[in-house]
Amino acid sequence: MSVDLFRLWVYLAATPLLGLTLTFVAYQLGLWLAARAGGHPLVNPVLIAMLAIAGLLAATGTPYRQYFEGAQFVHFLLGTATVALAVPFFDRLAALRKRALALTAGLVAGNVVALGSVVLLMTTLGAREATLRSMVPKNVTAPIAMGISESIGGIPTLSAVFCVLTGVLGAATGKLVFDAIGVRDLSIRGFALGAQAHGIGTARAFYVSPEAGAYAGLALGLNGIVSALVLPPLVSVLR
Amino acid sequence: MHIKGTASAKIQVMNAALTGFTWLLVLQLAGEAVVRLTGVPLPGPIVGFVLALGALGLAPPLRAPLRAAADALLPHLSLLFIPAGVGVVMYLSAIREDALAIAAALVVSTLGGLAATAWVAERVARWQDGRSRARAEDPQ
């Protein structure tokens, strides 16, 4: 019996269907737990699904590559969703124009603080140069961050890891931070999530409200474009 | 009769979403093509985002289908991050060197960055609101 089950697992693990189904089921589990927690940001559906699947893969000795054979169909849609972010952005152009100065100032301030603290802490705590360089684009959406990382002498894979960790961290703690400093405006909260926690922060913002999500999507796109143009020359000037 | 009406309205929304999804793929593809042809240092989807903005502005008939597709896709953006996230969790054990520096820098810069973005944006927005209110009260 257990040998049959093992054979079945080996067979199913090799088809893309398992990885794909696992991703959807784990997401449903994450949504269910998040709903039970009343939408508390620390109970993040992405984080729960990530840990559940990674745990299962580790427990069964299934290589990530095999899981990704199926999960790639979901992963692929990230690019399509990025294009779709243009819609909520377009629908709020008038309101955005009114807020352009405030949002630009916030974007610049946030990036100065984030970049400054990364350089300061990584240098004082003695991290290696390549690790530091890999962390520079950590609040940029992963595909852009990997490109930036490569051009400034970082390790693209490591940058992608830092991006996802930053996204999860920002999505989970954003509410606590905004409440602590007394910022209640949903559009500004969403914008900050998109600017500092890119895609995963934007996903959290859409979970809270379409309004917050729209501003998060704007911040993600804007920050990605500006960072891709500004960071590589900035790093080469500083070093 | 009424039930029939809502059912056909639902089908219409689904059709619009499918048309919109087709346009999203076309725009994404166009974005990839632009990146390949011009060598701009941006990923195809970001260029597709800019092209989609142009399409929304210049082609009003595309607005309804693109909206339907975006409304279907964006509320579940979280789902799309799971495969990459799993990869990160499995990769984490490989990061032993610089672990303390990485953890400290990630936490401080993320919380600090969020706070600075939101705080400065709100201050400037309030200052602008105050100024436009003052101007409205005193037109001179």
Coordinates of N, CA, C and O in Angstrom, one line a residue, chain A residues 86-237:
Chain A
A86 N -2.1 49.0 -15.5 CA -2.3 50.3 -16.2 C -3.8 50.7 -16.0 O -4.1 51.9 -16.1
V87 N -4.7 49.7 -15.9 CA -6.1 50.1 -15.8 C -6.5 50.9 -14.6 O -7.0 52.1 -14.8
P88 N -6.2 50.4 -13.4 CA -6.6 51.3 -12.2 C -5.8 52.6 -12.2 O -6.3 53.6 -11.8
F89 N -4.6 52.6 -12.8 CA -3.8 53.8 -12.9 C -4.5 54.8 -13.8 O -4.7 56.0 -13.4
F90 N -4.9 54.4 -15.0 CA -5.6 55.2 -16.0 C -6.9 55.8 -15.4 O -7.2 57.0 -15.6
D91 N -7.6 55.0 -14.7 CA -8.9 55.4 -14.1 C -8.8 56.5 -13.1 O -9.8 57.1 -12.7
R92 N -7.5 56.7 -12.5 CA -7.4 57.7 -11.5 C -6.4 58.8 -11.9 O -5.9 59.5 -11.0
L93 N -6.2 59.0 -13.2 CA -5.2 60.0 -13.6 C -5.5 61.4 -13.1 O -4.5 62.1 -12.6
A94 N -6.8 61.8 -13.0 CA -7.1 63.1 -12.6 C -6.7 63.3 -11.1 O -6.0 64.3 -10.7
A95 N -7.1 62.3 -10.3 CA -6.8 62.4 -8.8 C -5.2 62.4 -8.6 O -4.7 63.0 -7.8
L96 N -4.6 61.6 -9.5 CA -3.1 61.4 -9.4 C -2.4 62.7 -9.7 O -1.4 63.1 -9.0
R97 N -2.9 63.4 -10.7 CA -2.3 64.7 -11.1 C -2.3 65.6 -9.9 O -1.3 66.3 -9.6
K98 N -3.4 65.7 -9.2 CA -3.5 66.5 -8.0 C -2.5 66.2 -6.9 O -2.0 67.0 -6.2
R99 N -2.2 64.9 -6.8 CA -1.4 64.4 -5.7 C 0.1 64.2 -6.2 O 0.9 63.6 -5.4
A100 N 0.4 64.5 -7.4 CA 1.7 64.2 -8.0 C 2.9 64.6 -7.2 O 3.8 63.9 -6.9
L101 N 2.8 65.9 -6.7 CA 3.9 66.4 -5.9 C 4.1 65.6 -4.6 O 5.3 65.2 -4.3
A102 N 3.0 65.4 -3.9 CA 3.1 64.7 -2.6 C 3.6 63.3 -2.8 O 4.5 62.8 -2.1
L103 N 3.1 62.6 -3.8 CA 3.6 61.2 -4.1 C 5.0 61.1 -4.5 O 5.8 60.3 -4.1
T104 N 5.5 62.1 -5.4 CA 6.9 62.1 -5.8 C 7.8 62.3 -4.6 O 8.8 61.6 -4.4
A105 N 7.4 63.3 -3.7 CA 8.2 63.6 -2.6 C 8.3 62.3 -1.7 O 9.4 62.0 -1.2
G106 N 7.2 61.6 -1.5 CA 7.2 60.4 -0.7 C 8.1 59.3 -1.3 O 8.8 58.7 -0.6
L107 N 8.0 59.2 -2.6 CA 8.8 58.2 -3.3 C 10.3 58.4 -3.1 O 11.0 57.5 -2.8
V108 N 10.7 59.7 -3.3 CA 12.1 60.0 -3.1 C 12.5 59.8 -1.7 O 13.6 59.1 -1.4
A109 N 11.7 60.3 -0.7 CA 12.1 60.2 0.7 C 12.2 58.7 1.1 O 13.2 58.3 1.8
G110 N 11.3 57.9 0.7 CA 11.3 56.5 1.0 C 12.5 55.8 0.5 O 13.1 55.0 1.2
N111 N 12.9 56.1 -0.7 CA 14.0 55.5 -1.4 C 15.3 55.9 -0.7 O 16.3 55.1 -0.6
V112 N 15.4 57.2 -0.3 CA 16.6 57.7 0.3 C 16.8 57.0 1.7 O 17.9 56.5 2.0
V113 N 15.7 56.9 2.4 CA 15.8 56.2 3.7 C 16.1 54.7 3.6 O 17.0 54.1 4.2
A114 N 15.5 54.0 2.6 CA 15.7 52.6 2.4 C 17.1 52.3 2.0 O 17.8 51.5 2.5
L115 N 17.6 53.1 0.9 CA 18.9 52.8 0.4 C 20.0 53.2 1.4 O 20.9 52.5 1.7
G116 N 19.7 54.4 2.1 CA 20.7 54.8 3.2 C 20.8 53.8 4.3 O 21.9 53.5 4.7
S117 N 19.7 53.2 4.8 CA 19.8 52.3 5.9 C 20.4 51.0 5.4 O 21.1 50.4 6.2
V118 N 20.2 50.6 4.2 CA 20.8 49.3 3.7 C 22.3 49.5 3.6 O 23.1 48.7 4.2
V119 N 22.8 50.6 3.1 CA 24.3 50.8 2.9 C 24.9 51.0 4.3 O 25.9 50.3 4.6
L120 N 24.2 51.7 5.2 CA 24.8 52.0 6.6 C 24.9 50.7 7.3 O 25.9 50.3 7.9
L121 N 23.8 49.9 7.4 CA 23.7 48.7 8.2 C 24.6 47.6 7.6 O 25.4 46.9 8.4
M122 N 24.6 47.4 6.3 CA 25.4 46.4 5.7 C 26.9 46.6 5.9 O 27.6 45.7 6.1
T123 N 27.3 47.9 5.8 CA 28.7 48.3 5.9 C 29.1 48.1 7.4 O 30.1 47.5 7.7
T124 N 28.3 48.6 8.3 CA 28.7 48.5 9.7 C 28.7 47.1 10.2 O 29.5 46.7 11.1
L125 N 27.8 46.3 9.7 CA 27.7 44.9 10.2 C 28.7 44.0 9.4 O 28.7 42.7 9.5
G126 N 29.4 44.6 8.5 CA 30.5 43.8 7.8 C 30.0 42.9 6.7 O 30.7 41.8 6.5
A127 N 28.9 43.2 6.0 CA 28.5 42.3 5.0 C 29.4 42.4 3.8 O 30.1 43.4 3.6
R128 N 29.5 41.4 2.9 CA 30.3 41.4 1.8 C 29.8 42.4 0.7 O 28.6 42.6 0.6
E129 N 30.7 42.9 -0.1 CA 30.3 43.9 -1.1 C 29.2 43.4 -2.1 O 28.3 44.1 -2.4
A130 N 29.4 42.1 -2.5 CA 28.4 41.6 -3.5 C 27.0 41.5 -2.8 O 26.0 41.7 -3.5
T131 N 27.0 41.1 -1.5 CA 25.7 41.0 -0.9 C 25.0 42.4 -0.8 O 23.8 42.6 -1.0
L132 N 25.9 43.4 -0.4 CA 25.4 44.8 -0.3 C 24.8 45.2 -1.7 O 23.7 45.8 -1.8
R133 N 25.6 45.0 -2.7 CA 25.1 45.4 -4.0 C 23.9 44.7 -4.5 O 23.0 45.3 -5.1
S134 N 23.7 43.5 -4.1 CA 22.5 42.7 -4.4 C 21.3 43.3 -3.7 O 20.2 43.1 -4.1
M135 N 21.5 43.9 -2.5 CA 20.4 44.4 -1.8 C 19.9 45.8 -2.2 O 18.8 46.3 -1.8
V136 N 20.8 46.5 -3.0 CA 20.4 47.9 -3.4 C 19.0 48.0 -4.0 O 18.2 48.8 -3.6
P137 N 18.7 47.1 -5.0 CA 17.3 47.2 -5.6 C 16.2 46.4 -4.9 O 15.3 46.0 -5.6
K138 N 16.3 46.2 -3.6 CA 15.4 45.3 -2.9 C 14.0 45.8 -2.9 O 13.1 44.9 -2.8
N139 N 13.7 47.1 -3.1 CA 12.3 47.5 -3.1 C 11.8 47.8 -4.5 O 10.8 48.4 -4.7
V140 N 12.5 47.2 -5.5 CA 12.0 47.3 -6.9 C 11.4 45.9 -7.3 O 11.9 44.9 -6.8
T141 N 10.4 46.0 -8.2 CA 9.8 44.7 -8.6 C 10.9 43.7 -9.1 O 11.8 44.1 -9.9
A142 N 10.8 42.4 -8.8 CA 11.8 41.5 -9.0 C 12.5 41.5 -10.4 O 13.7 41.5 -10.5
P143 N 11.7 41.4 -11.5 CA 12.4 41.4 -12.8 C 13.3 42.6 -13.1 O 14.3 42.4 -13.6
I144 N 12.8 43.8 -12.6 CA 13.7 45.0 -12.8 C 14.9 44.9 -11.9 O 16.0 45.2 -12.3
A145 N 14.6 44.5 -10.6 CA 15.7 44.4 -9.6 C 16.8 43.5 -10.1 O 18.0 43.8 -9.9
M146 N 16.5 42.4 -10.7 CA 17.5 41.4 -11.2 C 18.3 42.1 -12.3 O 19.6 41.9 -12.3
G147 N 17.7 42.9 -13.2 CA 18.5 43.6 -14.2 C 19.4 44.6 -13.6 O 20.6 44.7 -14.0
I148 N 18.9 45.4 -12.6 CA 19.7 46.4 -11.9 C 20.9 45.7 -11.2 O 22.0 46.2 -11.4
S149 N 20.6 44.7 -10.5 CA 21.6 43.9 -9.7 C 22.7 43.5 -10.6 O 23.9 43.7 -10.3
E150 N 22.4 43.0 -11.8 CA 23.4 42.5 -12.7 C 24.3 43.7 -13.1 O 25.5 43.6 -13.2
S151 N 23.7 44.8 -13.4 CA 24.5 45.9 -14.0 C 25.3 46.7 -12.9 O 26.2 47.4 -13.2
I152 N 25.0 46.5 -11.6 CA 25.8 47.2 -10.6 C 26.7 46.2 -9.8 O 27.2 46.5 -8.8
G153 N 26.8 45.0 -10.3 CA 27.7 44.0 -9.7 C 27.2 43.2 -8.6 O 27.9 42.8 -7.7
G154 N 25.9 43.1 -8.5 CA 25.3 42.2 -7.5 C 25.0 40.8 -8.1 O 25.4 40.5 -9.2
I155 N 24.3 40.0 -7.3 CA 24.0 38.6 -7.7 C 22.5 38.6 -8.0 O 21.7 38.7 -7.0
P156 N 22.0 38.5 -9.2 CA 20.6 38.7 -9.5 C 19.7 37.7 -8.7 O 18.7 38.2 -8.2
T157 N 20.1 36.5 -8.5 CA 19.2 35.5 -7.8 C 19.1 36.0 -6.3 O 18.0 35.9 -5.8
L158 N 20.2 36.5 -5.8 CA 20.1 36.9 -4.4 C 19.2 38.2 -4.3 O 18.5 38.3 -3.3
S159 N 19.3 39.0 -5.3 CA 18.4 40.2 -5.3 C 17.0 39.8 -5.4 O 16.1 40.4 -4.7
A160 N 16.7 38.8 -6.2 CA 15.3 38.3 -6.2 C 14.8 37.8 -4.9 O 13.7 38.1 -4.4
V161 N 15.7 37.2 -4.1 CA 15.4 36.7 -2.8 C 15.1 37.9 -1.9 O 14.1 37.9 -1.1
F162 N 16.0 38.9 -1.9 CA 15.8 40.1 -1.1 C 14.5 40.8 -1.4 O 13.8 41.3 -0.6
C163 N 14.1 40.8 -2.7 CA 12.9 41.4 -3.2 C 11.7 40.7 -2.5 O 10.8 41.4 -2.0
V164 N 11.7 39.4 -2.7 CA 10.5 38.7 -2.1 C 10.4 38.9 -0.6 O 9.3 39.1 -0.1
L165 N 11.6 38.8 0.1 CA 11.6 39.0 1.5 C 11.1 40.4 1.9 O 10.3 40.5 2.8
T166 N 11.5 41.4 1.2 CA 11.1 42.7 1.4 C 9.6 42.9 1.2 O 8.9 43.5 2.0
G167 N 9.1 42.3 0.1 CA 7.7 42.3 -0.2 C 6.8 41.7 0.9 O 5.8 42.3 1.3
V168 N 7.2 40.5 1.3 CA 6.4 39.9 2.4 C 6.5 40.7 3.7 O 5.5 40.9 4.3
L169 N 7.7 41.1 4.0 CA 7.9 41.9 5.2 C 7.0 43.2 5.2 O 6.3 43.5 6.1
G170 N 7.1 43.9 4.1 CA 6.4 45.2 3.9 C 4.9 44.9 4.0 O 4.1 45.6 4.6
A171 N 4.4 43.9 3.3 CA 3.0 43.6 3.2 C 2.5 43.2 4.6 O 1.3 43.6 5.0
A172 N 3.3 42.5 5.4 CA 2.9 42.1 6.7 C 2.9 43.2 7.7 O 2.2 43.2 8.7
T173 N 3.9 44.2 7.6 CA 4.0 45.2 8.6 C 3.5 46.6 8.3 O 3.4 47.4 9.1
G174 N 3.1 46.7 7.0 CA 2.7 48.0 6.5 C 1.6 48.7 7.4 O 1.8 49.8 7.9
K175 N 0.6 47.9 7.7 CA -0.5 48.5 8.5 C 0.0 49.0 9.9 O -0.4 50.1 10.3
L176 N 0.9 48.2 10.5 CA 1.4 48.6 11.8 C 2.2 49.9 11.7 O 2.0 50.8 12.6
V177 N 3.0 50.0 10.7 CA 3.8 51.2 10.5 C 2.9 52.4 10.3 O 3.1 53.4 10.9
F178 N 1.9 52.3 9.3 CA 1.1 53.4 9.0 C 0.3 53.9 10.2 O 0.1 55.0 10.4
D179 N -0.3 52.9 11.0 CA -1.0 53.2 12.2 C -0.2 53.9 13.2 O -0.6 54.9 13.8
A180 N 1.1 53.5 13.3 CA 2.0 54.0 14.3 C 2.3 55.5 14.0 O 2.4 56.3 14.9
I181 N 2.5 55.9 12.7 CA 2.8 57.2 12.4 C 1.6 58.1 12.0 O 1.7 59.2 11.6
G182 N 0.4 57.4 12.1 CA -0.9 58.2 12.0 C -1.2 58.5 10.6 O -1.9 59.6 10.4
V183 N -0.8 57.8 9.6 CA -1.2 58.0 8.2 C -2.4 57.2 7.9 O -2.4 55.9 7.9
R184 N -3.6 57.8 7.7 CA -4.8 57.0 7.5 C -5.3 57.0 6.0 O -6.0 56.1 5.7
D185 N -4.9 57.9 5.2 CA -5.3 58.0 3.8 C -5.0 56.7 3.1 O -3.8 56.4 2.9
L186 N -6.0 56.0 2.6 CA -5.8 54.7 2.0 C -4.9 54.8 0.7 O -4.2 53.9 0.4
S187 N -5.1 56.0 0.0 CA -4.3 56.1 -1.3 C -2.8 56.2 -0.9 O -2.0 55.6 -1.6
I188 N -2.5 57.0 0.1 CA -1.1 57.1 0.5 C -0.5 55.8 1.1 O 0.6 55.4 0.8
R189 N -1.3 55.1 1.9 CA -0.9 53.8 2.4 C -0.6 52.9 1.3 O 0.4 52.2 1.3
G190 N -1.5 52.8 0.3 CA -1.3 51.9 -0.8 C -0.1 52.3 -1.6 O 0.7 51.5 -2.0
F191 N 0.1 53.6 -1.8 CA 1.3 54.1 -2.6 C 2.6 53.7 -1.9 O 3.5 53.2 -2.6
A192 N 2.6 53.8 -0.6 CA 3.9 53.5 0.1 C 4.1 51.9 0.0 O 5.2 51.5 -0.1
L193 N 3.0 51.2 0.1 CA 3.2 49.7 0.0 C 3.8 49.3 -1.4 O 4.7 48.5 -1.5
G194 N 3.3 50.0 -2.4 CA 3.8 49.7 -3.8 C 5.2 50.1 -4.0 O 6.0 49.5 -4.7
A195 N 5.5 51.3 -3.4 CA 6.9 51.9 -3.6 C 7.9 51.1 -2.8 O 9.0 50.9 -3.3
Q196 N 7.6 50.6 -1.6 CA 8.6 49.9 -0.8 C 8.5 48.4 -0.8 O 9.4 47.7 -0.5
A197 N 7.3 47.8 -1.1 CA 7.1 46.4 -1.0 C 6.6 45.9 -2.4 O 6.0 44.8 -2.4
H198 N 6.8 46.6 -3.4 CA 6.4 46.3 -4.8 C 5.2 45.4 -5.0 O 4.2 45.6 -4.5
G199 N 5.4 44.3 -5.7 CA 4.3 43.4 -6.1 C 3.5 42.8 -4.9 O 2.3 42.8 -4.9
I200 N 4.2 42.3 -3.9 CA 3.5 41.6 -2.8 C 2.8 42.7 -2.0 O 1.7 42.4 -1.5
G201 N 3.4 43.8 -1.8 CA 2.8 45.0 -1.1 C 1.5 45.4 -1.9 O 0.5 45.7 -1.3
T202 N 1.7 45.4 -3.2 CA 0.5 45.8 -4.1 C -0.6 44.8 -4.0 O -1.8 45.2 -3.9
A203 N -0.2 43.5 -3.9 CA -1.3 42.5 -3.7 C -2.0 42.7 -2.4 O -3.2 42.5 -2.3
R204 N -1.2 43.0 -1.4 CA -1.8 43.3 0.0 C -2.8 44.5 -0.1 O -3.9 44.5 0.4
A205 N -2.3 45.5 -0.9 CA -3.1 46.7 -1.0 C -4.4 46.4 -1.7 O -5.5 46.9 -1.3
F206 N -4.4 45.6 -2.8 CA -5.6 45.2 -3.5 C -6.5 44.4 -2.5 O -7.8 44.5 -2.7
Y207 N -6.0 43.7 -1.6 CA -6.7 42.9 -0.7 C -7.5 43.8 0.3 O -8.6 43.6 0.7
V208 N -6.9 45.0 0.6 CA -7.5 45.9 1.5 C -8.6 46.7 0.8 O -9.7 46.8 1.2
S209 N -8.2 47.3 -0.4 CA -9.2 48.1 -1.2 C -8.7 48.3 -2.6 O -7.5 48.4 -2.8
P210 N -9.6 48.4 -3.6 CA -9.2 48.7 -4.9 C -8.5 50.0 -5.1 O -7.5 50.2 -5.9
E211 N -8.9 51.0 -4.2 CA -8.3 52.3 -4.2 C -6.8 52.2 -3.8 O -5.9 52.7 -4.5
A212 N -6.6 51.6 -2.7 CA -5.2 51.4 -2.2 C -4.4 50.6 -3.3 O -3.2 50.9 -3.5
G213 N -5.0 49.6 -3.9 CA -4.3 48.8 -4.9 C -3.9 49.6 -6.1 O -2.8 49.4 -6.6
A214 N -4.8 50.5 -6.5 CA -4.5 51.3 -7.7 C -3.2 52.2 -7.5 O -2.3 52.3 -8.3
Y215 N -3.2 52.8 -6.3 CA -2.0 53.6 -6.0 C -0.7 52.8 -5.8 O 0.4 53.2 -6.1
A216 N -0.9 51.6 -5.2 CA 0.2 50.7 -5.1 C 0.8 50.3 -6.4 O 2.0 50.3 -6.6
G217 N -0.1 50.0 -7.4 CA 0.3 49.6 -8.7 C 1.1 50.8 -9.4 O 2.1 50.6 -10.0
L218 N 0.6 52.0 -9.2 CA 1.2 53.2 -9.7 C 2.7 53.3 -9.2 O 3.6 53.5 -9.9
A219 N 2.8 53.1 -7.8 CA 4.1 53.3 -7.2 C 5.0 52.2 -7.6 O 6.2 52.5 -7.9
L220 N 4.5 51.0 -7.8 CA 5.4 49.9 -8.2 C 6.0 50.2 -9.6 O 7.2 50.1 -9.8
G221 N 5.1 50.6 -10.5 CA 5.5 50.9 -11.9 C 6.5 52.1 -11.9 O 7.6 52.0 -12.5
L222 N 6.1 53.1 -11.2 CA 6.9 54.4 -11.2 C 8.3 54.1 -10.6 O 9.4 54.4 -11.1
N223 N 8.3 53.4 -9.4 CA 9.6 53.1 -8.7 C 10.4 52.2 -9.6 O 11.7 52.3 -9.6
G224 N 9.8 51.2 -10.3 CA 10.6 50.3 -11.1 C 11.3 51.1 -12.3 O 12.5 50.9 -12.5
I225 N 10.5 52.0 -12.9 CA 11.1 52.7 -14.1 C 12.2 53.7 -13.6 O 13.3 53.7 -14.1
V226 N 11.9 54.4 -12.5 CA 12.9 55.4 -12.0 C 14.1 54.7 -11.5 O 15.3 55.1 -11.8
S227 N 14.0 53.6 -10.8 CA 15.1 52.9 -10.3 C 16.0 52.3 -11.4 O 17.2 52.3 -11.3
A228 N 15.4 51.8 -12.4 CA 16.1 51.2 -13.5 C 17.0 52.3 -14.2 O 18.1 52.0 -14.7
L229 N 16.4 53.5 -14.2 CA 17.2 54.6 -14.9 C 18.2 55.2 -14.0 O 19.3 55.7 -14.4
V230 N 17.9 55.3 -12.6 CA 18.7 56.1 -11.7 C 19.8 55.3 -11.0 O 20.9 55.7 -10.9
L231 N 19.4 54.1 -10.5 CA 20.3 53.3 -9.7 C 21.7 52.9 -10.3 O 22.7 53.2 -9.7
P232 N 21.7 52.3 -11.5 CA 23.0 52.0 -12.1 C 24.0 53.1 -12.2 O 25.1 53.0 -11.7
P233 N 23.6 54.3 -12.8 CA 24.5 55.4 -12.8 C 24.9 55.9 -11.4 O 26.0 56.3 -11.2
L234 N 23.9 55.9 -10.5 CA 24.2 56.4 -9.1 C 25.2 55.6 -8.4 O 26.2 56.1 -7.8
V235 N 25.1 54.2 -8.5 CA 26.0 53.4 -7.9 C 27.4 53.5 -8.5 O 28.4 53.5 -7.8
S236 N 27.5 53.7 -9.8 CA 28.8 53.8 -10.4 C 29.5 55.2 -10.1 O 30.7 55.3 -10.0
V237 N 28.7 56.2 -9.8 CA 29.2 57.5 -9.3 C 29.7 57.4 -7.9 O 30.8 57.9 -7.6

